[in-house]
Short mmCIF file of C-alpha atoms in Angstrom, two decimals:
data_model
loop_
_atom_site.label_atom_id
_atom_site.label_comp_id
_atom_site.label_asym_id
_atom_site.label_seq_id
_atom_site.Cartn_x
_atom_site.Cartn_y
_atom_site.Cartn_z
CA UNK A 1 0.00 0.00 0.00
CA UNK A 2 2.87 2.38 0.75
CA UNK A 3 5.11 1.00 -1.99
CA UNK A 4 6.66 3.64 -4.16
CA UNK A 5 6.53 2.79 -7.81
CA UNK A 6 6.92 4.24 -11.26
CA UNK A 7 3.35 5.55 -10.84
CA UNK A 8 4.95 8.45 -8.92
CA UNK A 9 6.89 9.60 -11.98
CA UNK A 10 4.03 8.90 -14.38
CA UNK A 11 1.72 11.00 -12.19
CA UNK A 12 4.19 13.90 -12.18
CA UNK A 13 4.34 13.65 -15.96
CA UNK A 14 0.55 13.43 -16.17
CA UNK A 15 0.18 16.49 -13.94
CA UNK A 16 2.64 18.45 -16.09
CA UNK A 17 0.74 17.49 -19.25
CA UNK A 18 -2.59 18.34 -17.64
CA UNK A 19 -1.22 21.68 -16.40
CA UNK A 20 0.09 22.64 -19.84
CA UNK A 21 -3.12 21.53 -21.55
CA UNK A 22 -5.45 23.31 -19.15
CA UNK A 23 -3.30 26.43 -19.18
CA UNK A 24 -3.54 26.57 -22.97
CA UNK A 25 -7.14 25.36 -23.38
CA UNK A 26 -8.88 26.72 -20.31
CA UNK A 27 -6.94 29.24 -18.27
CA UNK A 28 -5.45 31.58 -20.84
CA UNK A 29 -8.49 31.93 -23.12
CA UNK A 30 -10.97 32.20 -20.27
CA UNK A 31 -8.85 34.66 -18.27
CA UNK A 32 -8.28 36.76 -21.40
CA UNK A 33 -12.00 36.62 -22.14
CA UNK A 34 -12.90 37.63 -18.57
CA UNK A 35 -10.36 40.47 -18.64
CA UNK A 36 -11.67 41.67 -22.01
CA UNK A 37 -15.25 41.58 -20.78
CA UNK A 38 -14.32 43.39 -17.56
CA UNK A 39 -12.46 45.98 -19.66
CA UNK A 40 -15.47 46.35 -21.98
CA UNK A 41 -17.84 46.75 -19.04
CA UNK A 42 -15.50 49.32 -17.50
CA UNK A 43 -15.26 51.20 -20.82
CA UNK A 44 -19.04 51.05 -21.28
CA UNK A 45 -19.54 52.41 -17.77
CA UNK A 46 -17.03 55.18 -18.44
CA UNK A 47 -18.76 55.92 -21.76
CA UNK A 48 -22.13 56.05 -20.05
CA UNK A 49 -20.71 58.38 -17.39
CA UNK A 50 -19.20 60.62 -20.09
CA UNK A 51 -22.51 60.63 -21.97
CA UNK A 52 -24.33 61.51 -18.75
CA UNK A 53 -21.94 64.39 -18.08
CA UNK A 54 -22.25 65.56 -21.70
CA UNK A 55 -26.05 65.37 -21.47
CA UNK A 56 -25.94 67.35 -18.24
CA UNK A 57 -23.68 69.96 -19.88
CA UNK A 58 -26.00 70.15 -22.90
CA UNK A 59 -28.98 70.45 -20.59
CA UNK A 60 -27.28 73.31 -18.72
CA UNK A 61 -26.39 74.96 -22.03
CA UNK A 62 -29.95 74.64 -23.35
CA UNK A 63 -31.35 75.87 -20.07
CA UNK A 64 -29.10 78.95 -20.15
CA UNK A 65 -29.96 79.52 -23.85
CA UNK A 66 -33.64 79.21 -23.02
CA UNK A 67 -33.29 81.62 -20.14
CA UNK A 68 -31.41 84.05 -22.43
CA UNK A 69 -34.08 83.70 -25.11
CA UNK A 70 -36.83 84.28 -22.57
CA UNK A 71 -35.07 87.39 -21.27
CA UNK A 72 -34.50 88.62 -24.81
CA UNK A 73 -38.15 87.97 -25.70
CA UNK A 74 -39.25 89.86 -22.62
CA UNK A 75 -36.94 92.76 -23.47
CA UNK A 76 -38.15 92.76 -27.08
CA UNK A 77 -41.75 92.68 -25.87
CA UNK A 78 -41.15 95.63 -23.59
CA UNK A 79 -39.37 97.51 -26.37
CA UNK A 80 -42.19 96.80 -28.83
CA UNK A 81 -44.73 97.90 -26.27
CA UNK A 82 -42.80 101.12 -25.66
CA UNK A 83 -42.43 101.71 -29.40
CA UNK A 84 -46.16 101.07 -29.94
CA UNK A 85 -46.98 103.46 -27.12
CA UNK A 86 -44.76 106.16 -28.69
CA UNK A 87 -46.20 105.53 -32.15
CA UNK A 88 -49.73 105.73 -30.76
CA UNK A 89 -48.83 108.98 -29.04
CA UNK A 90 -47.37 110.38 -32.28
CA UNK A 91 -50.42 109.27 -34.25
CA UNK A 92 -52.72 110.90 -31.71
CA UNK A 93 -50.63 114.09 -31.81
CA UNK A 94 -50.67 114.09 -35.59
CA UNK A 95 -54.43 113.51 -35.61
CA UNK A 96 -54.92 116.25 -33.08
CA UNK A 97 -52.77 118.68 -35.17
CA UNK A 98 -54.61 117.66 -38.31
CA UNK A 99 -57.95 118.19 -36.60
CA UNK A 100 -56.77 121.57 -35.34
CA UNK A 101 -55.65 122.51 -38.84
CA UNK A 102 -58.96 121.31 -40.28
CA UNK A 103 -60.82 123.29 -37.63
CA UNK A 104 -58.78 126.46 -38.42
CA UNK A 105 -59.36 125.95 -42.11
CA UNK A 106 -63.07 125.51 -41.52
CA UNK A 107 -63.14 128.58 -39.34
CA UNK A 108 -61.40 130.61 -42.06
CA UNK A 109 -63.79 129.25 -44.69
CA UNK A 110 -66.73 130.17 -42.47
CA UNK A 111 -65.34 133.63 -41.97
CA UNK A 112 -64.87 133.98 -45.68
CA UNK A 113 -68.41 132.84 -46.32
CA UNK A 114 -69.70 135.20 -43.63
CA UNK A 115 -67.81 138.11 -45.18
CA UNK A 116 -69.13 137.16 -48.58
CA UNK A 117 -72.64 136.95 -47.19
CA UNK A 118 -72.22 140.30 -45.51
CA UNK A 119 -71.05 141.78 -48.81
CA UNK A 120 -74.05 140.33 -50.59
CA UNK A 121 -76.39 141.47 -47.85
CA UNK A 122 -74.97 145.02 -47.91
CA UNK A 123 -75.46 145.13 -51.68
CA UNK A 124 -79.02 143.92 -51.31
CA UNK A 125 -79.74 146.31 -48.47
CA UNK A 126 -78.27 149.22 -50.50
CA UNK A 127 -80.46 148.32 -53.43
CA UNK A 128 -83.53 148.07 -51.20
CA UNK A 129 -82.67 151.35 -49.44
CA UNK A 130 -82.14 153.14 -52.79
CA UNK A 131 -85.43 151.81 -54.04
CA UNK A 132 -87.13 152.88 -50.80
CA UNK A 133 -85.57 156.35 -51.01
CA UNK A 134 -86.57 156.69 -54.68
CA UNK A 135 -90.11 155.75 -53.84
CA UNK A 136 -90.12 158.36 -51.09
CA UNK A 137 -88.51 160.91 -53.42
CA UNK A 138 -90.93 160.03 -56.18
CA UNK A 139 -88.43 159.18 -58.84
CA UNK A 140 -86.66 156.22 -60.38
CA UNK A 141 -83.65 154.89 -58.40
CA UNK A 142 -80.41 155.29 -60.26
CA UNK A 143 -77.08 153.40 -60.07
CA UNK A 144 -75.50 156.34 -58.30
CA UNK A 145 -78.14 156.18 -55.61
CA UNK A 146 -77.42 152.55 -54.99
CA UNK A 147 -73.68 153.27 -54.62
CA UNK A 148 -74.39 156.17 -52.23
CA UNK A 149 -76.73 153.95 -50.18
CA UNK A 150 -74.16 151.24 -50.07
CA UNK A 151 -71.42 153.60 -48.84
CA UNK A 152 -73.76 154.96 -46.27
CA UNK A 153 -74.62 151.51 -45.01
CA UNK A 154 -71.00 150.60 -44.82
CA UNK A 155 -70.15 153.64 -42.76
CA UNK A 156 -73.10 152.93 -40.49
CA UNK A 157 -72.02 149.32 -40.21
CA UNK A 158 -68.46 150.36 -39.45
CA UNK A 159 -69.65 152.81 -36.80
CA UNK A 160 -71.78 150.11 -35.08
CA UNK A 161 -68.89 147.76 -35.11
CA UNK A 162 -66.82 150.36 -33.22
CA UNK B 1 -15.41 -19.88 13.42
CA UNK B 2 -17.84 -18.75 10.82
CA UNK B 3 -17.70 -15.12 12.16
CA UNK B 4 -13.88 -15.22 11.91
CA UNK B 5 -14.26 -16.53 8.37
CA UNK B 6 -16.67 -13.69 7.48
CA UNK B 7 -14.35 -11.11 9.12
CA UNK B 8 -11.44 -12.47 7.13
CA UNK B 9 -13.53 -12.41 4.04
CA UNK B 10 -14.46 -8.74 4.68
CA UNK B 11 -10.81 -7.89 5.38
CA UNK B 12 -9.77 -9.60 2.19
CA UNK B 13 -12.41 -7.72 0.27
CA UNK B 14 -11.20 -4.41 1.69
CA UNK B 15 -7.57 -5.31 0.97
CA UNK B 16 -8.54 -6.27 -2.55
CA UNK B 17 -10.43 -2.99 -3.03
CA UNK B 18 -7.67 -0.73 -1.83
CA UNK B 19 -4.85 -2.63 -3.53
CA UNK B 20 -3.20 -0.94 -6.51
CA UNK B 21 -3.38 -3.29 -9.48
CA UNK B 22 -1.13 -3.34 -12.50
CA UNK B 23 -3.42 -3.33 -15.53
CA UNK B 24 -0.74 -3.75 -18.20
CA UNK B 25 2.91 -3.07 -18.86
CA UNK B 26 4.61 -0.90 -21.42
CA UNK B 27 7.77 -2.40 -22.77
CA UNK B 28 10.04 0.40 -23.97
CA UNK B 29 13.79 1.04 -24.09
CA UNK B 30 14.42 -2.28 -22.46
CA UNK B 31 12.20 -1.31 -19.53
CA UNK B 32 8.95 -2.88 -18.43
CA UNK B 33 6.82 -0.02 -17.08
CA UNK B 34 3.81 -1.17 -15.04
CA UNK B 35 0.65 0.85 -15.64
CA UNK B 36 -1.58 0.74 -12.58
CA UNK B 37 -5.34 1.27 -12.38
CA UNK B 38 -4.71 4.70 -10.82
CA UNK B 39 -2.71 5.75 -13.89
CA UNK B 40 -5.51 4.55 -16.18
CA UNK B 41 -8.07 6.48 -14.12
CA UNK B 42 -5.77 9.53 -14.18
CA UNK B 43 -5.58 9.36 -17.97
CA UNK B 44 -9.36 9.04 -18.20
CA UNK B 45 -9.85 12.04 -15.92
CA UNK B 46 -7.23 14.03 -17.83
CA UNK B 47 -8.99 13.26 -21.11
CA UNK B 48 -12.30 14.28 -19.56
CA UNK B 49 -10.91 17.55 -18.16
CA UNK B 50 -9.05 18.47 -21.35
CA UNK B 51 -12.03 17.63 -23.58
CA UNK B 52 -14.40 19.46 -21.23
CA UNK B 53 -12.16 22.53 -21.21
CA UNK B 54 -11.92 22.55 -24.97
CA UNK B 55 -15.70 22.24 -25.34
CA UNK B 56 -16.34 24.97 -22.75
CA UNK B 57 -13.91 27.49 -24.19
CA UNK B 58 -14.59 26.69 -27.84
CA UNK B 59 -17.34 29.29 -28.24
CA UNK B 60 -17.29 31.90 -25.51
CA UNK B 61 -20.28 34.24 -25.39
CA UNK B 62 -20.54 37.70 -23.88
CA UNK B 63 -23.83 36.58 -22.33
CA UNK B 64 -22.73 33.21 -20.96
CA UNK B 65 -24.86 30.07 -20.67
CA UNK B 66 -24.73 27.79 -17.66
CA UNK B 67 -21.65 25.65 -18.53
CA UNK B 68 -19.63 28.74 -19.49
CA UNK B 69 -20.88 30.46 -16.35
CA UNK B 70 -19.57 27.56 -14.24
CA UNK B 71 -16.18 27.65 -15.96
CA UNK B 72 -16.00 31.45 -15.56
CA UNK B 73 -16.97 31.19 -11.90
CA UNK B 74 -14.29 28.54 -11.26
CA UNK B 75 -11.51 30.35 -13.12
CA UNK B 76 -12.54 33.69 -11.62
CA UNK B 77 -12.59 32.19 -8.13
CA UNK B 78 -9.11 30.66 -8.48
CA UNK B 79 -7.72 33.88 -10.02
CA UNK B 80 -9.19 35.91 -7.16
CA UNK B 81 -7.84 33.61 -4.43
CA UNK B 82 -4.36 33.47 -5.95
CA UNK B 83 -4.28 37.24 -6.40
CA UNK B 84 -5.35 37.71 -2.79
CA UNK B 85 -2.70 35.32 -1.46
CA UNK B 86 0.14 35.86 -3.92
CA UNK B 87 -0.42 39.48 -4.85
CA UNK B 88 0.78 40.61 -8.25
CA UNK B 89 2.37 37.18 -8.90
CA UNK B 90 -0.98 35.47 -8.40
CA UNK B 91 -1.89 35.25 -12.08
CA UNK B 92 1.28 33.33 -12.96
CA UNK B 93 0.45 30.58 -10.43
CA UNK B 94 -3.33 30.53 -10.96
CA UNK B 95 -3.20 27.99 -13.78
CA UNK B 96 -1.02 25.58 -11.76
CA UNK B 97 -3.05 25.86 -8.57
CA UNK B 98 -6.31 25.72 -10.51
CA UNK B 99 -5.19 22.60 -12.36
CA UNK B 100 -4.22 21.01 -9.05
CA UNK B 101 -7.57 21.90 -7.50
CA UNK B 102 -9.57 20.71 -10.50
CA UNK B 103 -7.62 17.46 -10.70
CA UNK B 104 -8.09 16.78 -6.97
CA UNK B 105 -11.83 17.47 -7.15
CA UNK B 106 -12.12 15.13 -10.13
CA UNK B 107 -9.91 12.48 -8.51
CA UNK B 108 -11.73 12.56 -5.17
CA UNK B 109 -15.25 12.70 -6.59
CA UNK B 110 -14.78 10.27 -9.51
CA UNK B 111 -15.62 7.20 -7.36
CA UNK B 112 -19.14 8.56 -6.95
CA UNK B 113 -19.63 7.84 -10.66
CA UNK B 114 -18.48 4.23 -10.29
CA UNK B 115 -21.02 1.61 -11.38
CA UNK B 116 -22.46 -0.38 -8.44
CA UNK B 117 -22.69 -4.16 -8.38
CA UNK B 118 -25.23 -6.37 -6.62
CA UNK B 119 -28.20 -8.65 -7.22
CA UNK B 120 -26.02 -10.82 -9.43
CA UNK B 121 -24.77 -7.85 -11.51
CA UNK B 122 -21.01 -7.54 -11.74
CA UNK B 123 -19.91 -4.17 -13.25
CA UNK B 124 -17.19 -4.37 -15.91
CA UNK B 125 -15.06 -1.84 -14.01
CA UNK B 126 -14.96 0.20 -10.81
CA UNK B 127 -13.73 3.74 -10.37
CA UNK B 128 -11.71 3.82 -7.18
CA UNK B 129 -10.24 6.99 -5.64
CA UNK B 130 -6.91 7.86 -7.22
CA UNK B 131 -5.59 9.38 -4.04
CA UNK B 132 -5.75 6.03 -2.19
CA UNK B 133 -2.42 5.50 -3.98
CA UNK B 134 0.46 7.11 -2.08
CA UNK B 135 2.36 7.47 -5.36
CA UNK B 136 -0.32 9.83 -6.67
CA UNK B 137 -0.46 12.02 -3.55
CA UNK B 138 3.35 12.00 -3.27
CA UNK B 139 3.63 13.07 -6.90
CA UNK B 140 1.20 15.94 -6.33
CA UNK B 141 3.09 17.00 -3.19
CA UNK B 142 6.41 16.75 -5.03
CA UNK B 143 5.05 18.96 -7.81
CA UNK B 144 3.96 21.50 -5.22
CA UNK B 145 7.29 21.54 -3.38
CA UNK B 146 9.15 21.77 -6.70
CA UNK B 147 7.02 24.81 -7.53
CA UNK B 148 7.76 26.26 -4.09
CA UNK B 149 11.53 25.82 -4.54
CA UNK B 150 11.36 27.11 -8.11
CA UNK B 151 9.37 30.17 -6.97
CA UNK B 152 11.91 30.92 -4.25
CA UNK B 153 14.79 30.91 -6.73
CA UNK B 154 12.75 32.86 -9.29
CA UNK B 155 11.71 35.66 -6.95
CA UNK B 156 14.55 35.77 -4.40
CA UNK B 157 17.52 34.22 -6.18
CA UNK B 158 20.09 31.87 -4.69
CA UNK B 159 21.24 34.43 -2.17
CA UNK B 160 17.72 35.19 -1.01
CA UNK B 161 16.99 31.48 -0.68
CA UNK B 162 20.16 30.95 1.39
CA UNK B 163 19.28 33.95 3.53
CA UNK B 164 15.79 32.56 4.09
CA UNK B 165 17.28 29.30 5.36
CA UNK B 166 18.96 31.05 8.30
CA UNK B 167 16.11 33.38 9.12
CA UNK B 168 14.97 34.59 11.53
CA UNK B 169 18.03 33.11 13.41
CA UNK B 170 20.91 30.99 12.12
CA UNK B 171 20.06 28.11 14.46
CA UNK B 172 16.80 27.71 12.51
CA UNK B 173 18.75 26.30 9.53
CA UNK B 174 18.05 22.61 10.24
CA UNK B 175 14.36 23.28 10.88
CA UNK B 176 14.06 25.34 7.71
CA UNK B 177 15.74 22.57 5.74
CA UNK B 178 13.45 19.99 7.32
CA UNK B 179 10.46 22.01 6.11
CA UNK B 180 11.33 21.00 2.54
CA UNK B 181 10.66 17.41 3.54
CA UNK B 182 7.91 17.94 6.10
CA UNK B 183 5.69 20.07 3.92
CA UNK B 184 5.36 17.63 1.01
CA UNK B 185 5.20 14.70 3.41
CA UNK B 186 2.34 16.25 5.35
CA UNK B 187 0.54 17.21 2.13
CA UNK B 188 0.88 13.71 0.67
CA UNK B 189 0.03 11.78 3.81
CA UNK B 190 -2.92 13.99 4.81
CA UNK B 191 -4.57 13.53 1.43
CA UNK B 192 -3.70 9.84 1.21
CA UNK B 193 -4.83 9.07 4.79
CA UNK B 194 -8.09 10.97 4.58
CA UNK B 195 -9.18 9.58 1.23
CA UNK B 196 -8.08 6.04 2.02
CA UNK B 197 -9.74 6.19 5.45
CA UNK B 198 -13.00 7.50 3.97
CA UNK B 199 -12.87 4.84 1.26
CA UNK B 200 -12.36 2.03 3.81
CA UNK B 201 -15.23 3.38 5.94
CA UNK B 202 -17.48 3.42 2.88
CA UNK B 203 -16.47 -0.18 2.08
CA UNK B 204 -17.37 -1.16 5.66
CA UNK B 205 -20.69 0.69 5.46
CA UNK B 206 -21.50 -1.06 2.19
CA UNK B 207 -20.60 -4.41 3.74
CA UNK B 208 -22.70 -3.84 6.86
CA UNK B 209 -25.75 -2.25 5.23
CA UNK B 210 -25.60 -2.45 1.45
CA UNK B 211 -28.97 -0.71 0.95
CA UNK B 212 -30.00 2.74 2.19
CA UNK B 213 -27.02 3.83 4.24
CA UNK B 214 -24.20 4.02 1.63
CA UNK B 215 -25.67 6.94 -0.37
CA UNK B 216 -26.22 8.94 2.82
CA UNK B 217 -22.78 8.13 4.24
CA UNK B 218 -21.31 8.78 0.79
CA UNK B 219 -22.48 12.38 0.96
CA UNK B 220 -20.02 12.92 3.79
CA UNK B 221 -17.21 10.43 3.10
CA UNK B 222 -17.13 10.73 -0.67
CA UNK B 223 -18.52 14.19 -1.49
CA UNK B 224 -17.78 16.40 1.51
CA UNK B 225 -14.48 14.79 2.51
CA UNK B 226 -13.31 14.72 -1.10
CA UNK B 227 -14.07 18.42 -1.58
CA UNK B 228 -12.55 19.39 1.76
CA UNK B 229 -9.33 17.50 1.03
CA UNK B 230 -9.08 19.13 -2.43
CA UNK B 231 -9.56 22.56 -0.86
CA UNK B 232 -7.06 21.87 1.97
CA UNK B 233 -4.37 20.55 -0.40
CA UNK B 234 -4.78 23.46 -2.84
CA UNK B 235 -5.00 26.07 -0.11
CA UNK B 236 -1.87 24.80 1.68
CA UNK B 237 -0.04 24.73 -1.66
CA UNK B 238 -1.03 28.38 -2.21
CA UNK B 239 0.19 29.29 1.27
CA UNK B 240 3.53 27.52 0.73
CA UNK B 241 4.06 29.36 -2.58
CA UNK B 242 3.05 32.66 -0.95
CA UNK B 243 5.61 32.08 1.82
CA UNK B 244 8.24 31.32 -0.79
CA UNK B 245 7.73 34.51 -2.81
CA UNK B 246 6.87 37.02 -0.11
#
């Protein structure tokens, strides 16, 4: 049972063969595969972390851009409102000036018409007065009578106006 | 008289079971090399392990299936243990220690796959534990101590080895030298004694109660003891190599 035999040397040889075979067939390929997979997982994790950081940076950038755009829109809105208010004011001023001008024009036209009417009325009155005077004097009214009556009326009118 | 005859018969049966038989001889270079049943079983296990490894590693997938998962778990476990114990040199010894561990597991558990006789059926062969042969355990221990000595020279050089022999005090020289004999001897005899003892107990259990008890007892004496001895042998080998290179 405790006899040493050639089995000792054969077993050492067998173990050496088994070691070399398993090292080549099992250990090296599987260890290389495990290392490669661990490396790939590590790289994927690093990639995911980088992507997360990049997404966060992009998110911050977009947020700041959005905030900038909102501020710009608000400023533009205020500016447009101010401009509209000024334009409205200018339009109102212009309208008011135009209305004033129209009113002055109308007033002048009315004055002109009134003067014209007065002229016509004075002529008519002179004619009527000349005719009345002729009737009283018992003769036909002449053109010189009408002119004299008209001058008289004018002087009377001018004296009343004073 | 009859009891003595039965006891003798049982003893003879046990002796016959644990005996190492020469199956055939190889005649080469004027030598007649006897090939024992343990060598045949070793070759069969080697073929099985090599073929199994080749099949497992043939098509590795990123998403592994169960057999690949087992192989990855085993290789990963051995790599981790050797790196923990041997540091940065761990990877270069992982294949050797893993091979040793795998071979011991296969050698100690192979008898569980042996065909069982009885009820007039006589199996064509039996698988008996390899490590009941002192030549096998001594060869494994010799391989370990050769690795230990080789590692010492590789990492410390001749001067470092000589310095280690007289450390921590010069009077430790004989004890340190004796370690080179004691370590392999203890490795070989522990494995041999435990496996042989468990095997003899199982033979006795089978003789006393052939039905019912052997499978239950086998869980401890074949499975548990076999695994524990494989772990102890491999772990001590790792420790010895770690001591040599530290």
